[in-house]
Amino acid sequence: MQIQGKAKRVRIYIGEGNRHRGKPLYMALLEFLKQEGASGATVTRGLAGFGAHSRIHTATILTLSVDLPIVVEWVDAPETVARLLPRVRQMVDDGLITVEEVEVIQYAPGRVPDPLEQPVQNVMRREVVTVRPETPVADVVSLLLQRGYRSLPVVDTEGRLVGILTDGDLLRRAGLLARLDLQPELSAEQVQRQLAALRERNEPVGQLMTRPVHTVHPQDPLRQAVALMAQQGLKRLPVVDDQARLVGLISRIDVLRAMEYHQVGQEPGEEPLPAGKTVAELMYTDVPTVGPQATLEEIVRALEASRRRRVVVVDEERRVLGIISDGDLLRRSRQAAHPALIDRLRRLVTGEKGAAPPLPGRDETAAMLMTAPVITITPETPLAEALRLMVQYGVKRLPVVDAEGRLVGLLGRASVLRGLLTG
């Protein structure tokens, strides 16, 4: 299991003499966290301190048996903390508990010679929220929006996987206005109108979910999961045991982070693991582009022509000036709430055909809507470096430029995964 990015740190301040069911409380907490699959915890013994009772406890030579202060520190995924913290609070009768958000730079079980041969269980996330087939879709959408999830596995009463509900399912079959990651850009009125329509339809998840579902097992080599993602064009895979019970979830970004983690651990002069194909071989060259003065209508047409949900802004010499995604349009355009724009961006995902209603906003240009500056790479950039940039900066695609900064291609996460398989 890996943790990277936003996490929660829990600190539990207790006394060495505190007990729970006949054993030291700090040991009871450690055993509970380990049993429940927490990422790990550390116990620190203090030299002196006082707490709610205002008694000072010290570790002087004359008072070695005094109730010294103890700190149990535990860092984990927010979902895991939310699940286990109520029980931790019940166990701690006398003490202080704090929770704060932290940024995890690195946490993993250790580096191996060939990271793609390690088992899936080393990389997968075990804390997975699930729903039942009979759950109303409106309730699930509310949960997805509250938690920021992109999909939810669907399980039966025995915990066996029966399907998965994705934002694609919701766009195509439930009439969602925008992808789940773009929902925060919609107005409150639009979000509420969506939910009201879903409640009126009163459809259960089982009618909309994708099935059957591609899966892997915890002991399968990571290479097998990556190959399945690449072959089927998937961003995530449920992990099941021999009885088809859900035990985890592994995503494309989980894999990329694992590979980047192993690259960081290489000694100078070592051969990259794996070598993979070159950026020049993996990039696609039919990149949609617009000039800095392109209107909103021209930008959307470029997105529709390529269906890549990204358009690169270039000057007359094809030098990269910026990049525009469908999310950028909803975040920055004054026409973000216009039904025509929302409908056309939605069709980029669903593939629906039909007449494209014209867009207003001729006074908005690509230069006003683009993200700049842009992180770029060259065709000669090592694949490991491109991977590092994607993980470090959280970008999904990197423009590829020549020595003069002119656009020659675009490299995406899916292409990087395919390249890693050839190493």
mmCIF file of N, CA and C in Angstrom, residues 265-388:
data_model
loop_
_atom_site.group_PDB
_atom_site.id
_atom_site.type_symbol
_atom_site.label_atom_id
_atom_site.label_comp_id
_atom_site.label_asym_id
_atom_site.label_seq_id
_atom_site.Cartn_x
_atom_site.Cartn_y
_atom_site.Cartn_z
ATOM 1 N N GLY A 265 14.642 6.117 -6.204
ATOM 2 C CA GLY A 265 15.573 5.342 -5.405
ATOM 3 C C GLY A 265 16.800 4.850 -6.133
ATOM 4 N N GLN A 266 16.946 5.134 -7.412
ATOM 5 C CA GLN A 266 18.094 4.644 -8.163
ATOM 6 C C GLN A 266 19.367 5.386 -7.788
ATOM 7 N N GLU A 267 20.442 4.667 -7.763
ATOM 8 C CA GLU A 267 21.745 5.277 -7.538
ATOM 9 C C GLU A 267 22.251 5.880 -8.840
ATOM 10 N N PRO A 268 23.078 6.917 -8.770
ATOM 11 C CA PRO A 268 23.641 7.505 -9.986
ATOM 12 C C PRO A 268 24.339 6.442 -10.825
ATOM 13 N N GLY A 269 24.053 6.447 -12.117
ATOM 14 C CA GLY A 269 24.698 5.494 -13.010
ATOM 15 C C GLY A 269 23.908 4.221 -13.221
ATOM 16 N N GLU A 270 22.873 3.975 -12.376
ATOM 17 C CA GLU A 270 22.073 2.780 -12.581
ATOM 18 C C GLU A 270 21.216 2.939 -13.822
ATOM 19 N N GLU A 271 20.884 1.824 -14.441
ATOM 20 C CA GLU A 271 19.991 1.844 -15.598
ATOM 21 C C GLU A 271 18.576 2.095 -15.121
ATOM 22 N N PRO A 272 17.814 2.984 -15.778
ATOM 23 C CA PRO A 272 16.431 3.250 -15.357
ATOM 24 C C PRO A 272 15.609 1.973 -15.339
ATOM 25 N N LEU A 273 14.659 1.914 -14.429
ATOM 26 C CA LEU A 273 13.809 0.738 -14.281
ATOM 27 C C LEU A 273 12.355 1.140 -14.441
ATOM 28 N N PRO A 274 11.638 0.654 -15.477
ATOM 29 C CA PRO A 274 12.197 0.034 -16.675
ATOM 30 C C PRO A 274 12.555 1.094 -17.693
ATOM 31 N N ALA A 275 13.259 0.717 -18.753
ATOM 32 C CA ALA A 275 13.677 1.685 -19.766
ATOM 33 C C ALA A 275 12.484 2.170 -20.583
ATOM 34 N N GLY A 276 11.625 1.246 -21.017
ATOM 35 C CA GLY A 276 10.449 1.620 -21.778
ATOM 36 C C GLY A 276 10.781 2.176 -23.145
ATOM 37 N N LYS A 277 9.767 2.661 -23.843
ATOM 38 C CA LYS A 277 9.967 3.316 -25.127
ATOM 39 C C LYS A 277 10.331 4.775 -24.896
ATOM 40 N N THR A 278 10.681 5.459 -25.963
ATOM 41 C CA THR A 278 11.056 6.861 -25.860
ATOM 42 C C THR A 278 9.822 7.754 -25.956
ATOM 43 N N VAL A 279 9.976 8.988 -25.499
ATOM 44 C CA VAL A 279 8.893 9.956 -25.614
ATOM 45 C C VAL A 279 8.497 10.132 -27.073
ATOM 46 N N ALA A 280 9.486 10.175 -27.963
ATOM 47 C CA ALA A 280 9.216 10.358 -29.391
ATOM 48 C C ALA A 280 8.313 9.254 -29.939
ATOM 49 N N GLU A 281 8.472 8.026 -29.440
ATOM 50 C CA GLU A 281 7.654 6.908 -29.917
ATOM 51 C C GLU A 281 6.274 6.889 -29.276
ATOM 52 N N LEU A 282 6.163 7.393 -28.054
ATOM 53 C CA LEU A 282 4.908 7.280 -27.311
ATOM 54 C C LEU A 282 3.968 8.465 -27.512
ATOM 55 N N MET A 283 4.487 9.630 -27.850
ATOM 56 C CA MET A 283 3.647 10.812 -27.977
ATOM 57 C C MET A 283 2.742 10.685 -29.198
ATOM 58 N N TYR A 284 1.605 11.376 -29.141
ATOM 59 C CA TYR A 284 0.786 11.468 -30.354
ATOM 60 C C TYR A 284 0.992 12.844 -30.963
ATOM 61 N N THR A 285 0.993 12.866 -32.289
ATOM 62 C CA THR A 285 1.371 14.088 -33.005
ATOM 63 C C THR A 285 0.185 14.893 -33.526
ATOM 64 N N ASP A 286 -1.002 14.293 -33.540
ATOM 65 C CA ASP A 286 -2.177 15.020 -34.033
ATOM 66 C C ASP A 286 -2.774 15.840 -32.891
ATOM 67 N N VAL A 287 -2.031 16.841 -32.472
ATOM 68 C CA VAL A 287 -2.414 17.644 -31.307
ATOM 69 C C VAL A 287 -3.317 18.796 -31.752
ATOM 70 N N PRO A 288 -4.495 18.950 -31.155
ATOM 71 C CA PRO A 288 -5.346 20.087 -31.499
ATOM 72 C C PRO A 288 -4.716 21.393 -31.008
ATOM 73 N N THR A 289 -4.696 22.395 -31.856
ATOM 74 C CA THR A 289 -4.080 23.675 -31.493
ATOM 75 C C THR A 289 -4.990 24.834 -31.894
ATOM 76 N N VAL A 290 -4.803 25.945 -31.215
ATOM 77 C CA VAL A 290 -5.463 27.200 -31.581
ATOM 78 C C VAL A 290 -4.466 28.325 -31.353
ATOM 79 N N GLY A 291 -4.731 29.461 -31.960
ATOM 80 C CA GLY A 291 -3.900 30.638 -31.736
ATOM 81 C C GLY A 291 -4.362 31.397 -30.501
ATOM 82 N N PRO A 292 -3.573 32.316 -30.003
ATOM 83 C CA PRO A 292 -3.934 33.053 -28.780
ATOM 84 C C PRO A 292 -5.187 33.903 -28.920
ATOM 85 N N GLN A 293 -5.568 34.262 -30.160
ATOM 86 C CA GLN A 293 -6.751 35.089 -30.358
ATOM 87 C C GLN A 293 -7.995 34.266 -30.695
ATOM 88 N N ALA A 294 -7.912 32.944 -30.616
ATOM 89 C CA ALA A 294 -9.060 32.084 -30.931
ATOM 90 C C ALA A 294 -10.217 32.384 -29.976
ATOM 91 N N THR A 295 -11.438 32.342 -30.514
ATOM 92 C CA THR A 295 -12.632 32.603 -29.704
ATOM 93 C C THR A 295 -13.043 31.331 -28.957
ATOM 94 N N LEU A 296 -13.996 31.474 -28.064
ATOM 95 C CA LEU A 296 -14.519 30.325 -27.323
ATOM 96 C C LEU A 296 -15.080 29.283 -28.275
ATOM 97 N N GLU A 297 -15.796 29.713 -29.294
ATOM 98 C CA GLU A 297 -16.351 28.777 -30.281
ATOM 99 C C GLU A 297 -15.244 28.011 -30.983
ATOM 100 N N GLU A 298 -14.183 28.681 -31.362
ATOM 101 C CA GLU A 298 -13.071 28.022 -32.058
ATOM 102 C C GLU A 298 -12.337 27.043 -31.134
ATOM 103 N N ILE A 299 -12.231 27.392 -29.877
ATOM 104 C CA ILE A 299 -11.579 26.490 -28.927
ATOM 105 C C ILE A 299 -12.391 25.205 -28.772
ATOM 106 N N VAL A 300 -13.694 25.344 -28.600
ATOM 107 C CA VAL A 300 -14.548 24.168 -28.411
ATOM 108 C C VAL A 300 -14.563 23.309 -29.673
ATOM 109 N N ARG A 301 -14.567 23.942 -30.836
ATOM 110 C CA ARG A 301 -14.521 23.161 -32.079
ATOM 111 C C ARG A 301 -13.239 22.351 -32.178
ATOM 112 N N ALA A 302 -12.128 22.925 -31.736
ATOM 113 C CA ALA A 302 -10.858 22.190 -31.743
ATOM 114 C C ALA A 302 -10.914 20.997 -30.789
ATOM 115 N N LEU A 303 -11.532 21.187 -29.638
ATOM 116 C CA LEU A 303 -11.697 20.079 -28.698
ATOM 117 C C LEU A 303 -12.585 18.993 -29.304
ATOM 118 N N GLU A 304 -13.662 19.397 -29.954
ATOM 119 C CA GLU A 304 -14.590 18.431 -30.550
ATOM 120 C C GLU A 304 -13.950 17.651 -31.696
ATOM 121 N N ALA A 305 -13.076 18.313 -32.453
ATOM 122 C CA ALA A 305 -12.436 17.658 -33.591
ATOM 123 C C ALA A 305 -11.488 16.553 -33.149
ATOM 124 N N SER A 306 -10.860 16.733 -32.000
ATOM 125 C CA SER A 306 -9.869 15.746 -31.550
ATOM 126 C C SER A 306 -10.386 14.818 -30.468
ATOM 127 N N ARG A 307 -11.388 15.287 -29.692
ATOM 128 C CA ARG A 307 -11.947 14.530 -28.560
ATOM 129 C C ARG A 307 -10.879 14.205 -27.513
ATOM 130 N N ARG A 308 -9.837 15.036 -27.419
ATOM 131 C CA ARG A 308 -8.780 14.793 -26.435
ATOM 132 C C ARG A 308 -8.967 15.620 -25.163
ATOM 133 N N ARG A 309 -9.942 16.516 -25.139
ATOM 134 C CA ARG A 309 -10.248 17.355 -23.984
ATOM 135 C C ARG A 309 -9.096 18.279 -23.594
ATOM 136 N N ARG A 310 -8.145 18.467 -24.509
ATOM 137 C CA ARG A 310 -7.047 19.421 -24.319
ATOM 138 C C ARG A 310 -6.755 20.074 -25.661
ATOM 139 N N VAL A 311 -6.499 21.369 -25.655
ATOM 140 C CA VAL A 311 -6.049 22.057 -26.854
ATOM 141 C C VAL A 311 -4.857 22.920 -26.457
ATOM 142 N N VAL A 312 -3.816 22.884 -27.282
ATOM 143 C CA VAL A 312 -2.595 23.641 -26.985
ATOM 144 C C VAL A 312 -2.652 24.972 -27.725
ATOM 145 N N VAL A 313 -2.308 26.026 -27.022
ATOM 146 C CA VAL A 313 -2.286 27.367 -27.612
ATOM 147 C C VAL A 313 -0.871 27.641 -28.108
ATOM 148 N N VAL A 314 -0.740 27.944 -29.407
ATOM 149 C CA VAL A 314 0.574 28.160 -30.014
ATOM 150 C C VAL A 314 0.579 29.478 -30.787
ATOM 151 N N ASP A 315 1.799 30.008 -31.004
ATOM 152 C CA ASP A 315 1.909 31.214 -31.819
ATOM 153 C C ASP A 315 2.083 30.822 -33.284
ATOM 154 N N GLU A 316 2.410 31.778 -34.128
ATOM 155 C CA GLU A 316 2.515 31.512 -35.566
ATOM 156 C C GLU A 316 3.639 30.544 -35.897
ATOM 157 N N GLU A 317 4.618 30.419 -35.008
ATOM 158 C CA GLU A 317 5.734 29.489 -35.219
ATOM 159 C C GLU A 317 5.523 28.159 -34.504
ATOM 160 N N ARG A 318 4.317 27.936 -33.967
ATOM 161 C CA ARG A 318 3.944 26.727 -33.208
ATOM 162 C C ARG A 318 4.696 26.620 -31.879
ATOM 163 N N ARG A 319 5.182 27.747 -31.380
ATOM 164 C CA ARG A 319 5.771 27.739 -30.042
ATOM 165 C C ARG A 319 4.636 27.724 -29.005
ATOM 166 N N VAL A 320 4.798 26.891 -27.991
ATOM 167 C CA VAL A 320 3.740 26.678 -27.009
ATOM 168 C C VAL A 320 3.602 27.900 -26.100
ATOM 169 N N LEU A 321 2.373 28.408 -26.019
ATOM 170 C CA LEU A 321 2.061 29.542 -25.153
ATOM 171 C C LEU A 321 1.259 29.127 -23.923
ATOM 172 N N GLY A 322 0.430 28.099 -24.083
ATOM 173 C CA GLY A 322 -0.431 27.664 -22.985
ATOM 174 C C GLY A 322 -1.207 26.428 -23.378
ATOM 175 N N ILE A 323 -2.074 25.991 -22.496
ATOM 176 C CA ILE A 323 -2.908 24.815 -22.760
ATOM 177 C C ILE A 323 -4.286 25.081 -22.158
ATOM 178 N N ILE A 324 -5.322 24.570 -22.815
ATOM 179 C CA ILE A 324 -6.702 24.760 -22.355
ATOM 180 C C ILE A 324 -7.389 23.406 -22.282
ATOM 181 N N SER A 325 -8.000 23.109 -21.142
ATOM 182 C CA SER A 325 -8.787 21.896 -20.982
ATOM 183 C C SER A 325 -10.256 22.262 -20.872
ATOM 184 N N ASP A 326 -11.123 21.248 -20.931
ATOM 185 C CA ASP A 326 -12.547 21.525 -20.749
ATOM 186 C C ASP A 326 -12.803 22.117 -19.365
ATOM 187 N N GLY A 327 -12.008 21.675 -18.373
ATOM 188 C CA GLY A 327 -12.155 22.239 -17.030
ATOM 189 C C GLY A 327 -11.788 23.706 -16.971
ATOM 190 N N ASP A 328 -10.754 24.098 -17.727
ATOM 191 C CA ASP A 328 -10.372 25.511 -17.769
ATOM 192 C C ASP A 328 -11.522 26.377 -18.270
ATOM 193 N N LEU A 329 -12.267 25.871 -19.248
ATOM 194 C CA LEU A 329 -13.374 26.648 -19.792
ATOM 195 C C LEU A 329 -14.463 26.856 -18.755
ATOM 196 N N LEU A 330 -14.761 25.806 -17.974
ATOM 197 C CA LEU A 330 -15.789 25.952 -16.951
ATOM 198 C C LEU A 330 -15.312 26.811 -15.780
ATOM 199 N N ARG A 331 -14.011 26.813 -15.541
ATOM 200 C CA ARG A 331 -13.484 27.603 -14.430
ATOM 201 C C ARG A 331 -13.325 29.085 -14.777
ATOM 202 N N ARG A 332 -12.986 29.386 -16.047
ATOM 203 C CA ARG A 332 -12.569 30.750 -16.379
ATOM 204 C C ARG A 332 -13.494 31.505 -17.326
ATOM 205 N N SER A 333 -14.253 30.789 -18.122
ATOM 206 C CA SER A 333 -15.074 31.486 -19.103
ATOM 207 C C SER A 333 -16.272 32.159 -18.440
ATOM 208 N N ARG A 334 -16.609 33.339 -18.926
ATOM 209 C CA ARG A 334 -17.812 34.021 -18.444
ATOM 210 C C ARG A 334 -19.080 33.310 -18.915
ATOM 211 N N GLN A 335 -18.915 32.401 -19.869
ATOM 212 C CA GLN A 335 -20.055 31.643 -20.385
ATOM 213 C C GLN A 335 -20.148 30.256 -19.741
ATOM 214 N N ALA A 336 -19.463 30.058 -18.606
ATOM 215 C CA ALA A 336 -19.390 28.728 -17.993
ATOM 216 C C ALA A 336 -20.762 28.147 -17.673
ATOM 217 N N ALA A 337 -21.730 29.005 -17.345
ATOM 218 C CA ALA A 337 -23.066 28.516 -16.994
ATOM 219 C C ALA A 337 -23.990 28.400 -18.196
ATOM 220 N N HIS A 338 -23.495 28.769 -19.377
ATOM 221 C CA HIS A 338 -24.350 28.725 -20.571
ATOM 222 C C HIS A 338 -24.669 27.278 -20.937
ATOM 223 N N PRO A 339 -25.945 26.945 -21.130
ATOM 224 C CA PRO A 339 -26.325 25.556 -21.437
ATOM 225 C C PRO A 339 -25.628 24.996 -22.668
ATOM 226 N N ALA A 340 -25.371 25.829 -23.665
ATOM 227 C CA ALA A 340 -24.738 25.340 -24.892
ATOM 228 C C ALA A 340 -23.312 24.869 -24.616
ATOM 229 N N LEU A 341 -22.558 25.611 -23.805
ATOM 230 C CA LEU A 341 -21.186 25.213 -23.490
ATOM 231 C C LEU A 341 -21.178 23.937 -22.660
ATOM 232 N N ILE A 342 -22.029 23.853 -21.659
ATOM 233 C CA ILE A 342 -22.075 22.663 -20.809
ATOM 234 C C ILE A 342 -22.447 21.439 -21.635
ATOM 235 N N ASP A 343 -23.421 21.594 -22.525
ATOM 236 C CA ASP A 343 -23.853 20.460 -23.344
ATOM 237 C C ASP A 343 -22.744 19.994 -24.277
ATOM 238 N N ARG A 344 -22.038 20.908 -24.898
ATOM 239 C CA ARG A 344 -20.985 20.516 -25.844
ATOM 240 C C ARG A 344 -19.787 19.895 -25.132
ATOM 241 N N LEU A 345 -19.454 20.379 -23.945
ATOM 242 C CA LEU A 345 -18.360 19.762 -23.188
ATOM 243 C C LEU A 345 -18.769 18.376 -22.700
ATOM 244 N N ARG A 346 -20.018 18.223 -22.368
ATOM 245 C CA ARG A 346 -20.514 16.910 -21.950
ATOM 246 C C ARG A 346 -20.402 15.899 -23.081
ATOM 247 N N ARG A 347 -20.669 16.335 -24.287
ATOM 248 C CA ARG A 347 -20.607 15.427 -25.442
ATOM 249 C C ARG A 347 -19.177 14.986 -25.760
ATOM 250 N N LEU A 348 -18.194 15.737 -25.276
ATOM 251 C CA LEU A 348 -16.806 15.294 -25.476
ATOM 252 C C LEU A 348 -16.566 13.951 -24.818
ATOM 253 N N VAL A 349 -17.285 13.678 -23.734
ATOM 254 C CA VAL A 349 -17.138 12.425 -22.999
ATOM 255 C C VAL A 349 -18.094 11.363 -23.516
ATOM 256 N N THR A 350 -19.353 11.743 -23.726
ATOM 257 C CA THR A 350 -20.368 10.744 -24.092
ATOM 258 C C THR A 350 -20.296 10.335 -25.558
ATOM 259 N N GLY A 351 -19.743 11.212 -26.426
ATOM 260 C CA GLY A 351 -19.689 10.884 -27.850
ATOM 261 C C GLY A 351 -21.006 11.075 -28.566
ATOM 262 N N GLU A 352 -21.968 11.698 -27.919
ATOM 263 C CA GLU A 352 -23.276 11.914 -28.546
ATOM 264 C C GLU A 352 -23.142 12.825 -29.763
ATOM 265 N N LYS A 353 -23.922 12.530 -30.791
ATOM 266 C CA LYS A 353 -23.942 13.344 -32.006
ATOM 267 C C LYS A 353 -25.121 14.296 -31.963
ATOM 268 N N GLY A 354 -25.080 15.272 -32.824
ATOM 269 C CA GLY A 354 -26.174 16.220 -32.888
ATOM 270 C C GLY A 354 -25.669 17.602 -33.256
ATOM 271 N N ALA A 355 -26.595 18.470 -33.572
ATOM 272 C CA ALA A 355 -26.239 19.839 -33.941
ATOM 273 C C ALA A 355 -25.603 20.540 -32.753
ATOM 274 N N ALA A 356 -24.504 21.237 -33.019
ATOM 275 C CA ALA A 356 -23.797 21.941 -31.951
ATOM 276 C C ALA A 356 -24.326 23.362 -31.858
ATOM 277 N N PRO A 357 -25.004 23.705 -30.777
ATOM 278 C CA PRO A 357 -25.509 25.083 -30.641
ATOM 279 C C PRO A 357 -24.351 26.070 -30.570
ATOM 280 N N PRO A 358 -24.454 27.194 -31.281
ATOM 281 C CA PRO A 358 -23.347 28.173 -31.267
ATOM 282 C C PRO A 358 -23.152 28.780 -29.891
ATOM 283 N N LEU A 359 -21.919 29.187 -29.633
ATOM 284 C CA LEU A 359 -21.574 29.743 -28.333
ATOM 285 C C LEU A 359 -21.432 31.258 -28.402
ATOM 286 N N PRO A 360 -21.852 31.945 -27.358
ATOM 287 C CA PRO A 360 -21.605 33.389 -27.282
ATOM 288 C C PRO A 360 -20.166 33.620 -26.801
ATOM 289 N N GLY A 361 -19.852 34.825 -26.481
ATOM 290 C CA GLY A 361 -18.551 35.106 -25.892
ATOM 291 C C GLY A 361 -17.436 35.304 -26.882
ATOM 292 N N ARG A 362 -17.674 36.074 -27.962
ATOM 293 C CA ARG A 362 -16.631 36.304 -28.951
ATOM 294 C C ARG A 362 -15.541 37.232 -28.424
ATOM 295 N N ASP A 363 -15.787 37.858 -27.273
ATOM 296 C CA ASP A 363 -14.780 38.755 -26.710
ATOM 297 C C ASP A 363 -13.784 38.010 -25.831
ATOM 298 N N GLU A 364 -14.001 36.706 -25.604
ATOM 299 C CA GLU A 364 -13.065 35.896 -24.825
ATOM 300 C C GLU A 364 -12.110 35.183 -25.768
ATOM 301 N N THR A 365 -10.826 35.237 -25.460
ATOM 302 C CA THR A 365 -9.831 34.614 -26.336
ATOM 303 C C THR A 365 -9.094 33.493 -25.614
ATOM 304 N N ALA A 366 -8.387 32.688 -26.395
ATOM 305 C CA ALA A 366 -7.595 31.596 -25.827
ATOM 306 C C ALA A 366 -6.558 32.129 -24.845
ATOM 307 N N ALA A 367 -5.983 33.281 -25.155
ATOM 308 C CA ALA A 367 -4.976 33.862 -24.255
ATOM 309 C C ALA A 367 -5.549 34.181 -22.886
ATOM 310 N N MET A 368 -6.859 34.456 -22.825
ATOM 311 C CA MET A 368 -7.513 34.768 -21.559
ATOM 312 C C MET A 368 -7.902 33.505 -20.785
ATOM 313 N N LEU A 369 -8.081 32.410 -21.487
ATOM 314 C CA LEU A 369 -8.611 31.191 -20.872
ATOM 315 C C LEU A 369 -7.561 30.114 -20.614
ATOM 316 N N MET A 370 -6.394 30.264 -21.202
ATOM 317 C CA MET A 370 -5.392 29.195 -21.122
ATOM 318 C C MET A 370 -4.672 29.171 -19.776
ATOM 319 N N THR A 371 -4.081 27.988 -19.493
ATOM 320 C CA THR A 371 -3.169 27.836 -18.365
ATOM 321 C C THR A 371 -1.753 28.068 -18.879
ATOM 322 N N ALA A 372 -1.023 28.962 -18.219
ATOM 323 C CA ALA A 372 0.340 29.277 -18.635
ATOM 324 C C ALA A 372 1.137 29.718 -17.403
ATOM 325 N N PRO A 373 2.442 29.474 -17.364
ATOM 326 C CA PRO A 373 3.222 28.744 -18.372
ATOM 327 C C PRO A 373 2.949 27.248 -18.307
ATOM 328 N N VAL A 374 3.436 26.527 -19.304
ATOM 329 C CA VAL A 374 3.182 25.097 -19.429
ATOM 330 C C VAL A 374 4.480 24.323 -19.248
ATOM 331 N N ILE A 375 4.403 23.226 -18.497
ATOM 332 C CA ILE A 375 5.555 22.332 -18.362
ATOM 333 C C ILE A 375 5.675 21.539 -19.658
ATOM 334 N N THR A 376 6.830 21.576 -20.285
ATOM 335 C CA THR A 376 7.042 20.870 -21.546
ATOM 336 C C THR A 376 8.227 19.920 -21.439
ATOM 337 N N ILE A 377 8.285 18.987 -22.372
ATOM 338 C CA ILE A 377 9.414 18.071 -22.497
ATOM 339 C C ILE A 377 9.820 18.022 -23.958
ATOM 340 N N THR A 378 10.915 17.361 -24.245
ATOM 341 C CA THR A 378 11.376 17.197 -25.627
ATOM 342 C C THR A 378 11.276 15.725 -26.012
ATOM 343 N N PRO A 379 11.384 15.409 -27.299
ATOM 344 C CA PRO A 379 11.363 13.999 -27.715
ATOM 345 C C PRO A 379 12.488 13.179 -27.094
ATOM 346 N N GLU A 380 13.567 13.844 -26.682
ATOM 347 C CA GLU A 380 14.704 13.129 -26.098
ATOM 348 C C GLU A 380 14.613 12.993 -24.583
ATOM 349 N N THR A 381 13.611 13.608 -23.964
ATOM 350 C CA THR A 381 13.459 13.514 -22.509
ATOM 351 C C THR A 381 13.286 12.056 -22.097
ATOM 352 N N PRO A 382 14.047 11.564 -21.116
ATOM 353 C CA PRO A 382 13.855 10.181 -20.648
ATOM 354 C C PRO A 382 12.435 9.986 -20.121
ATOM 355 N N LEU A 383 11.890 8.818 -20.375
ATOM 356 C CA LEU A 383 10.529 8.539 -19.926
ATOM 357 C C LEU A 383 10.416 8.688 -18.406
ATOM 358 N N ALA A 384 11.478 8.328 -17.688
ATOM 359 C CA ALA A 384 11.458 8.457 -16.228
ATOM 360 C C ALA A 384 11.293 9.918 -15.809
ATOM 361 N N GLU A 385 11.897 10.847 -16.536
ATOM 362 C CA GLU A 385 11.776 12.262 -16.209
ATOM 363 C C GLU A 385 10.365 12.764 -16.508
ATOM 364 N N ALA A 386 9.784 12.318 -17.621
ATOM 365 C CA ALA A 386 8.403 12.694 -17.935
ATOM 366 C C ALA A 386 7.458 12.178 -16.844
ATOM 367 N N LEU A 387 7.696 10.960 -16.388
ATOM 368 C CA LEU A 387 6.895 10.383 -15.315
ATOM 369 C C LEU A 387 7.025 11.209 -14.042
ATOM 370 N N ARG A 388 8.247 11.607 -13.702
ATOM 371 C CA ARG A 388 8.469 12.410 -12.497
ATOM 372 C C ARG A 388 7.705 13.730 -12.561
#
